[in-house]
Amino acid sequence: NAGVTQTPKFRILKIGQSMTLQCAQDMNHNYMYWYRQDPGMGLKLIYYSVGAGITDKGEVPNGYNVSRSTTEDFPLRLELAAPSQTSVYFCASSRTQSGELFFGEGSRLTVL
Amino acid sequence: GENVEQHPSTLSVQEGDSAVIKCTYSDSASNYFPWYKQELGKGPQLIIDIRSNVGEKKDQRIAVTLNKTAKHFSLHITETQPEDSAVYFCAAKDEIKAAGNKLTFGGGTRVLVKP
């Protein structure tokens, strides 16, 4: 099993550009999450999904959008990139609501 | 909402010594406390967790203690080895109230084990 796969690993964007961070998991997990990690700030939840077709906001959703059309995929969309969105983004999944989170290896995004 | 504070932010120890990381939380309803380890260039990985019905849990060289009255919990690593060098995150959650496994994470502790 590949687990949770994120692409791209690195990306540089200009202010105002848009992009999508891809996330796929092959563990048949219902729950999927997007976190951002800023230095010294831990992990902040952006959006999460409890199953295909269902998404909800986390702590820091502004400037992002998600969709969940399949169990496997949970892409994160940045519509108008801003320097404040420079961060490392992690996708995660869990089998149950209280289960272990399985993280991808992260996507480092820089907005200049 | 929940707020989790983690200390210290960096910790340097000699190989073989013990390392202790402490976290405090604000929501007395939180009842699930996992610890994640993040190695360089990787995503965090669960290493141990504890629920509020126990005060301590051990797994080989790592242990977690919980003091619900004081609202703090700690990670203890004994006989540290170079492979323990990583960033460690604590987290907290109210399993009844927080839908969708929404954990609140601490700010992380960078542990360096010097040979």
PDB file of C-alpha atoms in Angstrom:
ATOM      1  CA  ASN A   1       0.000   0.000   0.000  1.00  0.00           C
ATOM      2  CA  ALA A   2       1.207   3.502  -0.816  1.00  0.00           C
ATOM      3  CA  GLY A   3      -0.756   5.053   2.067  1.00  0.00           C
ATOM      4  CA  VAL A   4      -1.373   8.780   1.594  1.00  0.00           C
ATOM      5  CA  THR A   5       0.200  10.306  -1.509  1.00  0.00           C
ATOM      6  CA  GLN A   6       0.532  14.062  -2.024  1.00  0.00           C
ATOM      7  CA  THR A   7       1.588  15.957  -5.122  1.00  0.00           C
ATOM      8  CA  PRO A   8       3.437  18.153  -5.808  1.00  0.00           C
ATOM      9  CA  LYS A   9       6.137  18.011  -3.114  1.00  0.00           C
ATOM     10  CA  PHE A  10       7.315  21.551  -3.851  1.00  0.00           C
ATOM     11  CA  ARG A  11       5.752  24.481  -5.651  1.00  0.00           C
ATOM     12  CA  ILE A  12       6.449  28.179  -6.032  1.00  0.00           C
ATOM     13  CA  LEU A  13       3.494  30.398  -6.883  1.00  0.00           C
ATOM     14  CA  LYS A  14       3.169  34.053  -7.706  1.00  0.00           C
ATOM     15  CA  ILE A  15       0.662  36.169  -5.800  1.00  0.00           C
ATOM     16  CA  GLY A  16      -2.783  35.764  -7.326  1.00  0.00           C
ATOM     17  CA  GLN A  17      -2.089  32.454  -9.050  1.00  0.00           C
ATOM     18  CA  SER A  18      -4.217  29.387  -8.410  1.00  0.00           C
ATOM     19  CA  MET A  19      -3.282  25.784  -7.896  1.00  0.00           C
ATOM     20  CA  THR A  20      -4.523  22.467  -6.585  1.00  0.00           C
ATOM     21  CA  LEU A  21      -2.705  20.228  -4.155  1.00  0.00           C
ATOM     22  CA  GLN A  22      -3.559  16.621  -4.825  1.00  0.00           C
ATOM     23  CA  CYS A  23      -4.086  13.976  -2.154  1.00  0.00           C
ATOM     24  CA  ALA A  24      -4.941  10.323  -2.628  1.00  0.00           C
ATOM     25  CA  GLN A  25      -5.171   7.434  -0.168  1.00  0.00           C
ATOM     26  CA  ASP A  26      -5.468   3.729  -0.902  1.00  0.00           C
ATOM     27  CA  MET A  27      -6.537   2.551   2.556  1.00  0.00           C
ATOM     28  CA  ASN A  28     -10.280   2.988   1.953  1.00  0.00           C
ATOM     29  CA  HIS A  29     -10.461   5.532   4.785  1.00  0.00           C
ATOM     30  CA  ASN A  30     -13.629   7.563   5.087  1.00  0.00           C
ATOM     31  CA  TYR A  31     -12.031  10.474   6.923  1.00  0.00           C
ATOM     32  CA  MET A  32      -9.581  12.821   5.204  1.00  0.00           C
ATOM     33  CA  TYR A  33      -7.984  16.086   6.313  1.00  0.00           C
ATOM     34  CA  TRP A  34      -5.845  18.963   5.145  1.00  0.00           C
ATOM     35  CA  TYR A  35      -3.471  20.618   7.614  1.00  0.00           C
ATOM     36  CA  ARG A  36      -0.982  23.416   7.235  1.00  0.00           C
ATOM     37  CA  GLN A  37       2.212  23.519   9.248  1.00  0.00           C
ATOM     38  CA  ASP A  38       3.862  26.833  10.017  1.00  0.00           C
ATOM     39  CA  PRO A  39       7.130  27.042  11.995  1.00  0.00           C
ATOM     40  CA  GLY A  40       6.512  26.798  15.733  1.00  0.00           C
ATOM     41  CA  MET A  41       2.756  26.763  15.228  1.00  0.00           C
ATOM     42  CA  GLY A  42       1.991  23.084  15.031  1.00  0.00           C
ATOM     43  CA  LEU A  43      -0.587  21.774  12.610  1.00  0.00           C
ATOM     44  CA  LYS A  44      -3.730  23.740  11.847  1.00  0.00           C
ATOM     45  CA  LEU A  45      -6.746  22.034  10.304  1.00  0.00           C
ATOM     46  CA  ILE A  46      -7.911  23.653   7.059  1.00  0.00           C
ATOM     47  CA  TYR A  47     -10.708  21.345   5.889  1.00  0.00           C
ATOM     48  CA  TYR A  48     -11.835  17.827   6.562  1.00  0.00           C
ATOM     49  CA  SER A  49     -14.181  15.260   5.048  1.00  0.00           C
ATOM     50  CA  VAL A  50     -16.081  12.418   6.696  1.00  0.00           C
ATOM     51  CA  GLY A  51     -16.854  10.698   3.416  1.00  0.00           C
ATOM     52  CA  ALA A  52     -17.367  11.170  -0.301  1.00  0.00           C
ATOM     53  CA  GLY A  53     -19.512  14.217  -0.980  1.00  0.00           C
ATOM     54  CA  ILE A  54     -19.162  15.628   2.552  1.00  0.00           C
ATOM     55  CA  THR A  55     -16.698  18.340   3.540  1.00  0.00           C
ATOM     56  CA  ASP A  56     -16.464  20.821   6.399  1.00  0.00           C
ATOM     57  CA  LYS A  57     -14.299  23.712   7.515  1.00  0.00           C
ATOM     58  CA  GLY A  58     -11.540  23.413  10.051  1.00  0.00           C
ATOM     59  CA  GLU A  59      -9.761  26.171  11.988  1.00  0.00           C
ATOM     60  CA  VAL A  60      -8.222  28.076   9.050  1.00  0.00           C
ATOM     61  CA  PRO A  61     -10.360  27.569   5.890  1.00  0.00           C
ATOM     62  CA  ASN A  62     -10.148  31.074   4.404  1.00  0.00           C
ATOM     63  CA  GLY A  63      -8.506  31.150   0.979  1.00  0.00           C
ATOM     64  CA  TYR A  64      -8.971  27.417   0.369  1.00  0.00           C
ATOM     65  CA  ASN A  65     -11.547  25.093  -1.115  1.00  0.00           C
ATOM     66  CA  VAL A  66     -11.903  21.321  -1.184  1.00  0.00           C
ATOM     67  CA  SER A  67     -13.960  18.667  -2.849  1.00  0.00           C
ATOM     68  CA  ARG A  68     -14.437  14.968  -2.175  1.00  0.00           C
ATOM     69  CA  SER A  69     -15.969  13.238  -5.172  1.00  0.00           C
ATOM     70  CA  THR A  70     -14.436   9.845  -4.362  1.00  0.00           C
ATOM     71  CA  THR A  71     -13.324   8.055  -1.194  1.00  0.00           C
ATOM     72  CA  GLU A  72      -9.726   8.049  -2.429  1.00  0.00           C
ATOM     73  CA  ASP A  73      -9.149  11.684  -3.440  1.00  0.00           C
ATOM     74  CA  PHE A  74      -9.288  14.935  -1.491  1.00  0.00           C
ATOM     75  CA  PRO A  75      -7.785  17.846  -3.466  1.00  0.00           C
ATOM     76  CA  LEU A  76      -7.129  21.251  -1.877  1.00  0.00           C
ATOM     77  CA  ARG A  77      -7.604  24.312  -4.078  1.00  0.00           C
ATOM     78  CA  LEU A  78      -5.965  27.701  -3.585  1.00  0.00           C
ATOM     79  CA  GLU A  79      -7.789  30.235  -5.722  1.00  0.00           C
ATOM     80  CA  LEU A  80      -5.818  33.487  -5.289  1.00  0.00           C
ATOM     81  CA  ALA A  81      -2.488  32.684  -3.692  1.00  0.00           C
ATOM     82  CA  ALA A  82      -1.244  35.085  -1.016  1.00  0.00           C
ATOM     83  CA  PRO A  83       2.119  35.210   0.817  1.00  0.00           C
ATOM     84  CA  SER A  84       0.283  34.179   4.016  1.00  0.00           C
ATOM     85  CA  GLN A  85      -0.370  30.812   2.375  1.00  0.00           C
ATOM     86  CA  THR A  86       3.337  30.010   2.264  1.00  0.00           C
ATOM     87  CA  SER A  87       3.465  26.861   4.352  1.00  0.00           C
ATOM     88  CA  VAL A  88       3.880  23.105   4.356  1.00  0.00           C
ATOM     89  CA  TYR A  89       0.611  21.335   3.659  1.00  0.00           C
ATOM     90  CA  PHE A  90      -0.183  17.858   4.916  1.00  0.00           C
ATOM     91  CA  CYS A  91      -2.997  15.611   3.859  1.00  0.00           C
ATOM     92  CA  ALA A  92      -4.080  12.890   6.280  1.00  0.00           C
ATOM     93  CA  SER A  93      -6.657  10.156   6.537  1.00  0.00           C
ATOM     94  CA  SER A  94      -8.140   8.001   9.265  1.00  0.00           C
ATOM     95  CA  ARG A  95     -10.279   4.902   9.250  1.00  0.00           C
ATOM     96  CA  THR A  96     -12.539   6.076  12.050  1.00  0.00           C
ATOM     97  CA  GLN A  97     -13.463   9.345  13.712  1.00  0.00           C
ATOM     98  CA  SER A  98     -11.125   8.640  16.626  1.00  0.00           C
ATOM     99  CA  GLY A  99      -8.529   6.607  14.812  1.00  0.00           C
ATOM    100  CA  GLU A 100      -4.884   7.168  14.045  1.00  0.00           C
ATOM    101  CA  LEU A 101      -4.138   9.843  11.479  1.00  0.00           C
ATOM    102  CA  PHE A 102      -2.009   8.704   8.548  1.00  0.00           C
ATOM    103  CA  PHE A 103      -0.151  11.610   6.973  1.00  0.00           C
ATOM    104  CA  GLY A 104       1.318  12.150   3.545  1.00  0.00           C
ATOM    105  CA  GLU A 105       4.868  13.471   3.180  1.00  0.00           C
ATOM    106  CA  GLY A 106       3.767  17.051   2.705  1.00  0.00           C
ATOM    107  CA  SER A 107       3.733  19.717   0.002  1.00  0.00           C
ATOM    108  CA  ARG A 108       5.908  22.773   0.506  1.00  0.00           C
ATOM    109  CA  LEU A 109       4.301  25.837  -1.047  1.00  0.00           C
ATOM    110  CA  THR A 110       5.959  29.221  -1.409  1.00  0.00           C
ATOM    111  CA  VAL A 111       3.998  32.266  -2.580  1.00  0.00           C
ATOM    112  CA  LEU A 112       6.112  35.176  -3.796  1.00  0.00           C
TER     113      LEU A 112
ATOM    114  CA  GLY B   1     -12.161  26.004  21.481  1.00  0.00           C
ATOM    115  CA  GLU B   2      -9.289  23.863  22.668  1.00  0.00           C
ATOM    116  CA  ASN B   3      -5.813  25.358  23.038  1.00  0.00           C
ATOM    117  CA  VAL B   4      -2.716  23.193  23.471  1.00  0.00           C
ATOM    118  CA  GLU B   5       0.606  24.626  24.647  1.00  0.00           C
ATOM    119  CA  GLN B   6       3.782  22.565  24.240  1.00  0.00           C
ATOM    120  CA  HIS B   7       7.170  23.050  25.921  1.00  0.00           C
ATOM    121  CA  PRO B   8      10.011  23.223  25.267  1.00  0.00           C
ATOM    122  CA  SER B   9      10.165  24.201  21.609  1.00  0.00           C
ATOM    123  CA  THR B  10      13.639  22.680  21.290  1.00  0.00           C
ATOM    124  CA  LEU B  11      15.367  20.052  23.392  1.00  0.00           C
ATOM    125  CA  SER B  12      18.935  18.823  23.104  1.00  0.00           C
ATOM    126  CA  VAL B  13      19.962  15.703  25.042  1.00  0.00           C
ATOM    127  CA  GLN B  14      22.958  13.403  25.173  1.00  0.00           C
ATOM    128  CA  GLU B  15      22.457   9.918  23.812  1.00  0.00           C
ATOM    129  CA  GLY B  16      21.304   7.665  26.622  1.00  0.00           C
ATOM    130  CA  ASP B  17      19.716  10.453  28.650  1.00  0.00           C
ATOM    131  CA  SER B  18      15.973  10.957  29.074  1.00  0.00           C
ATOM    132  CA  ALA B  19      13.831  13.539  27.316  1.00  0.00           C
ATOM    133  CA  VAL B  20      10.588  14.995  28.625  1.00  0.00           C
ATOM    134  CA  ILE B  21       8.106  17.102  26.676  1.00  0.00           C
ATOM    135  CA  LYS B  22       5.148  18.734  28.403  1.00  0.00           C
ATOM    136  CA  CYS B  23       1.790  19.879  27.079  1.00  0.00           C
ATOM    137  CA  THR B  24      -1.082  21.715  28.696  1.00  0.00           C
ATOM    138  CA  TYR B  25      -4.614  21.927  27.354  1.00  0.00           C
ATOM    139  CA  SER B  26      -7.481  24.259  28.055  1.00  0.00           C
ATOM    140  CA  ASP B  27     -10.676  22.252  27.453  1.00  0.00           C
ATOM    141  CA  SER B  28     -11.453  20.055  30.463  1.00  0.00           C
ATOM    142  CA  ALA B  29     -13.705  17.943  28.219  1.00  0.00           C
ATOM    143  CA  SER B  30     -10.729  16.709  26.154  1.00  0.00           C
ATOM    144  CA  ASN B  31     -10.242  13.001  26.711  1.00  0.00           C
ATOM    145  CA  TYR B  32      -7.893  11.792  23.977  1.00  0.00           C
ATOM    146  CA  PHE B  33      -4.204  12.760  23.843  1.00  0.00           C
ATOM    147  CA  PRO B  34      -1.991  11.395  21.052  1.00  0.00           C
ATOM    148  CA  TRP B  35       1.677  12.096  20.367  1.00  0.00           C
ATOM    149  CA  TYR B  36       3.055  12.269  16.826  1.00  0.00           C
ATOM    150  CA  LYS B  37       6.671  12.091  15.697  1.00  0.00           C
ATOM    151  CA  GLN B  38       7.781  13.865  12.539  1.00  0.00           C
ATOM    152  CA  GLU B  39      11.089  12.903  10.992  1.00  0.00           C
ATOM    153  CA  LEU B  40      12.831  15.224   8.568  1.00  0.00           C
ATOM    154  CA  GLY B  41      10.974  15.433   5.258  1.00  0.00           C
ATOM    155  CA  LYS B  42       8.190  13.135   6.388  1.00  0.00           C
ATOM    156  CA  GLY B  43       4.661  13.489   7.663  1.00  0.00           C
ATOM    157  CA  PRO B  44       3.886  13.031  11.378  1.00  0.00           C
ATOM    158  CA  GLN B  45       3.396   9.489  12.640  1.00  0.00           C
ATOM    159  CA  LEU B  46       1.515   8.367  15.741  1.00  0.00           C
ATOM    160  CA  ILE B  47       3.844   6.953  18.387  1.00  0.00           C
ATOM    161  CA  ILE B  48       1.637   6.691  21.451  1.00  0.00           C
ATOM    162  CA  ASP B  49      -1.698   7.905  22.749  1.00  0.00           C
ATOM    163  CA  ILE B  50      -3.595   7.985  26.006  1.00  0.00           C
ATOM    164  CA  ARG B  51      -7.201   8.377  26.981  1.00  0.00           C
ATOM    165  CA  SER B  52      -8.470  10.036  30.111  1.00  0.00           C
ATOM    166  CA  ASN B  53      -9.440   6.816  31.861  1.00  0.00           C
ATOM    167  CA  VAL B  54      -5.753   6.026  32.523  1.00  0.00           C
ATOM    168  CA  GLY B  55      -2.948   8.065  34.048  1.00  0.00           C
ATOM    169  CA  GLU B  56       0.053   6.489  32.334  1.00  0.00           C
ATOM    170  CA  LYS B  57       0.857   4.357  29.318  1.00  0.00           C
ATOM    171  CA  LYS B  58       4.172   2.821  28.268  1.00  0.00           C
ATOM    172  CA  ASP B  59       5.510   1.378  25.053  1.00  0.00           C
ATOM    173  CA  GLN B  60       9.123   0.240  25.316  1.00  0.00           C
ATOM    174  CA  ARG B  61      11.229   3.411  25.758  1.00  0.00           C
ATOM    175  CA  ILE B  62       8.376   5.887  25.503  1.00  0.00           C
ATOM    176  CA  ALA B  63       5.699   6.683  28.052  1.00  0.00           C
ATOM    177  CA  VAL B  64       2.955   9.240  28.392  1.00  0.00           C
ATOM    178  CA  THR B  65       1.499  10.537  31.642  1.00  0.00           C
ATOM    179  CA  LEU B  66      -1.742  12.428  32.075  1.00  0.00           C
ATOM    180  CA  ASN B  67      -2.892  14.689  34.898  1.00  0.00           C
ATOM    181  CA  LYS B  68      -6.511  15.573  34.192  1.00  0.00           C
ATOM    182  CA  THR B  69      -6.849  17.765  37.258  1.00  0.00           C
ATOM    183  CA  ALA B  70      -3.982  19.989  36.184  1.00  0.00           C
ATOM    184  CA  LYS B  71      -4.834  19.565  32.495  1.00  0.00           C
ATOM    185  CA  HIS B  72      -1.383  18.553  31.388  1.00  0.00           C
ATOM    186  CA  PHE B  73       0.248  15.510  29.837  1.00  0.00           C
ATOM    187  CA  SER B  74       3.834  14.614  29.123  1.00  0.00           C
ATOM    188  CA  LEU B  75       5.912  12.417  26.832  1.00  0.00           C
ATOM    189  CA  HIS B  76       8.904  10.659  28.354  1.00  0.00           C
ATOM    190  CA  ILE B  77      11.620   9.081  26.219  1.00  0.00           C
ATOM    191  CA  THR B  78      14.203   7.038  28.102  1.00  0.00           C
ATOM    192  CA  GLU B  79      17.644   5.886  26.906  1.00  0.00           C
ATOM    193  CA  THR B  80      17.483   8.258  23.945  1.00  0.00           C
ATOM    194  CA  GLN B  81      19.061   7.193  20.676  1.00  0.00           C
ATOM    195  CA  PRO B  82      20.031   9.206  17.577  1.00  0.00           C
ATOM    196  CA  GLU B  83      16.935   7.923  15.756  1.00  0.00           C
ATOM    197  CA  ASP B  84      14.797   9.698  18.374  1.00  0.00           C
ATOM    198  CA  SER B  85      15.886  13.008  16.825  1.00  0.00           C
ATOM    199  CA  ALA B  86      12.720  14.464  15.312  1.00  0.00           C
ATOM    200  CA  VAL B  87       9.912  16.952  15.923  1.00  0.00           C
ATOM    201  CA  TYR B  88       7.295  15.739  18.379  1.00  0.00           C
ATOM    202  CA  PHE B  89       3.723  17.025  18.503  1.00  0.00           C
ATOM    203  CA  CYS B  90       1.179  16.578  21.239  1.00  0.00           C
ATOM    204  CA  ALA B  91      -2.520  16.898  20.523  1.00  0.00           C
ATOM    205  CA  ALA B  92      -5.842  16.854  22.334  1.00  0.00           C
ATOM    206  CA  LYS B  93      -9.425  16.132  21.456  1.00  0.00           C
ATOM    207  CA  ASP B  94     -12.861  15.799  22.987  1.00  0.00           C
ATOM    208  CA  GLU B  95     -13.888  12.517  21.391  1.00  0.00           C
ATOM    209  CA  ILE B  96     -17.556  13.125  22.090  1.00  0.00           C
ATOM    210  CA  LYS B  97     -17.832  16.690  20.818  1.00  0.00           C
ATOM    211  CA  ALA B  98     -15.168  16.983  18.103  1.00  0.00           C
ATOM    212  CA  ALA B  99     -16.581  15.533  14.924  1.00  0.00           C
ATOM    213  CA  GLY B 100     -14.362  14.116  12.242  1.00  0.00           C
ATOM    214  CA  ASN B 101     -11.305  13.432  14.419  1.00  0.00           C
ATOM    215  CA  LYS B 102     -10.445  17.118  14.727  1.00  0.00           C
ATOM    216  CA  LEU B 103      -7.338  17.236  16.839  1.00  0.00           C
ATOM    217  CA  THR B 104      -5.815  20.409  18.281  1.00  0.00           C
ATOM    218  CA  PHE B 105      -2.033  20.213  18.029  1.00  0.00           C
ATOM    219  CA  GLY B 106       0.670  21.788  20.142  1.00  0.00           C
ATOM    220  CA  GLY B 107       3.406  23.841  18.490  1.00  0.00           C
ATOM    221  CA  GLY B 108       5.925  21.007  18.382  1.00  0.00           C
ATOM    222  CA  THR B 109       9.243  20.200  20.069  1.00  0.00           C
ATOM    223  CA  ARG B 110      12.402  19.691  18.066  1.00  0.00           C
ATOM    224  CA  VAL B 111      14.452  17.002  19.824  1.00  0.00           C
ATOM    225  CA  LEU B 112      18.123  16.565  19.011  1.00  0.00           C
ATOM    226  CA  VAL B 113      19.945  13.557  20.443  1.00  0.00           C
ATOM    227  CA  LYS B 114      23.697  14.149  20.448  1.00  0.00           C
ATOM    228  CA  PRO B 115      25.901  11.058  20.141  1.00  0.00           C
TER     229      PRO B 115
END
